[in-house]
Amino acid sequence: MQITIDDLAGDDIKALLQEHLNDMYATSPPESVHALDIAALKNTNITFWRANKQDTLLGCIAIKELDFSHAELKSMRTTASARNKGVASALLKHVITFAKERGYKRISLETGTMDFFKPAQQLYLKHGFVWTKPFGQYKEDPNSVYMTLLL
């Protein structure tokens, strides 16, 4: 598997991100969806990666710099065929290494409270994230939980 920075121009990544947005809006009320669209992911404070095996997209992940010491995990997604095969863990480990190299002291994330999000929550807990309060621009929301990892 290769993990590389992506420019968000390919049809495969566009389709995966649209699937991600569709699932978020199907699972959560609109006011509780914090997933970013492609235009927002192109912001200069966001680094976006894709995971491939040969020419096949397996998943993606992004990190958004909140300030010099704090970043937010965004757009974590694997393709249906890549689920439960270690792709998400590899992407998450890659971003954690990147964050440490950048000098961030903490990575935080927001995810949903519905059963749909339980596998993601378990993945984050497995990699050392702990529950926390809302951070950045987030507010208390019964449809959201917040996690953080001290680096």
mmCIF file with all atom_site columns, C-alpha atoms in Angstrom, residues 86 89 92-93 120-129 147:
data_model
loop_
_atom_site.group_PDB
_atom_site.id
_atom_site.type_symbol
_atom_site.label_atom_id
_atom_site.label_alt_id
_atom_site.label_comp_id
_atom_site.label_asym_id
_atom_site.label_entity_id
_atom_site.label_seq_id
_atom_site.pdbx_PDB_ins_code
_atom_site.Cartn_x
_atom_site.Cartn_y
_atom_site.Cartn_z
_atom_site.occupancy
_atom_site.B_iso_or_equiv
_atom_site.pdbx_formal_charge
_atom_site.auth_seq_id
_atom_site.auth_comp_id
_atom_site.auth_asym_id
_atom_site.auth_atom_id
_atom_site.pdbx_PDB_model_num
ATOM 1  C CA . GLY A 1 86  ? -5.822  -2.494 8.072  1.00 0.00 ? 86  GLY A CA 1
ATOM 2  C CA . SER A 1 89  ? -5.059  1.945  10.810 1.00 0.00 ? 89  SER A CA 1
ATOM 3  C CA . LEU A 1 92  ? -4.184  6.922  10.911 1.00 0.00 ? 92  LEU A CA 1
ATOM 4  C CA . LYS A 1 93  ? -0.613  5.903  11.824 1.00 0.00 ? 93  LYS A CA 1
ATOM 5  C CA . ALA A 1 120 ? -14.511 4.549  13.795 1.00 0.00 ? 120 ALA A CA 1
ATOM 6  C CA . GLN A 1 121 ? -14.688 5.328  17.510 1.00 0.00 ? 121 GLN A CA 1
ATOM 7  C CA . GLN A 1 122 ? -13.165 1.934  18.311 1.00 0.00 ? 122 GLN A CA 1
ATOM 8  C CA . LEU A 1 123 ? -10.370 2.537  15.800 1.00 0.00 ? 123 LEU A CA 1
ATOM 9  C CA . TYR A 1 124 ? -9.505  5.877  17.388 1.00 0.00 ? 124 TYR A CA 1
ATOM 10 C CA . LEU A 1 125 ? -9.578  4.415  20.911 1.00 0.00 ? 125 LEU A CA 1
ATOM 11 C CA . LYS A 1 126 ? -7.293  1.586  19.759 1.00 0.00 ? 126 LYS A CA 1
ATOM 12 C CA . HIS A 1 127 ? -4.764  4.193  18.593 1.00 0.00 ? 127 HIS A CA 1
ATOM 13 C CA . GLY A 1 128 ? -4.762  6.128  21.857 1.00 0.00 ? 128 GLY A CA 1
ATOM 14 C CA . PHE A 1 129 ? -7.438  8.769  21.340 1.00 0.00 ? 129 PHE A CA 1
ATOM 15 C CA . MET A 1 147 ? -11.764 12.700 20.819 1.00 0.00 ? 147 MET A CA 1
#
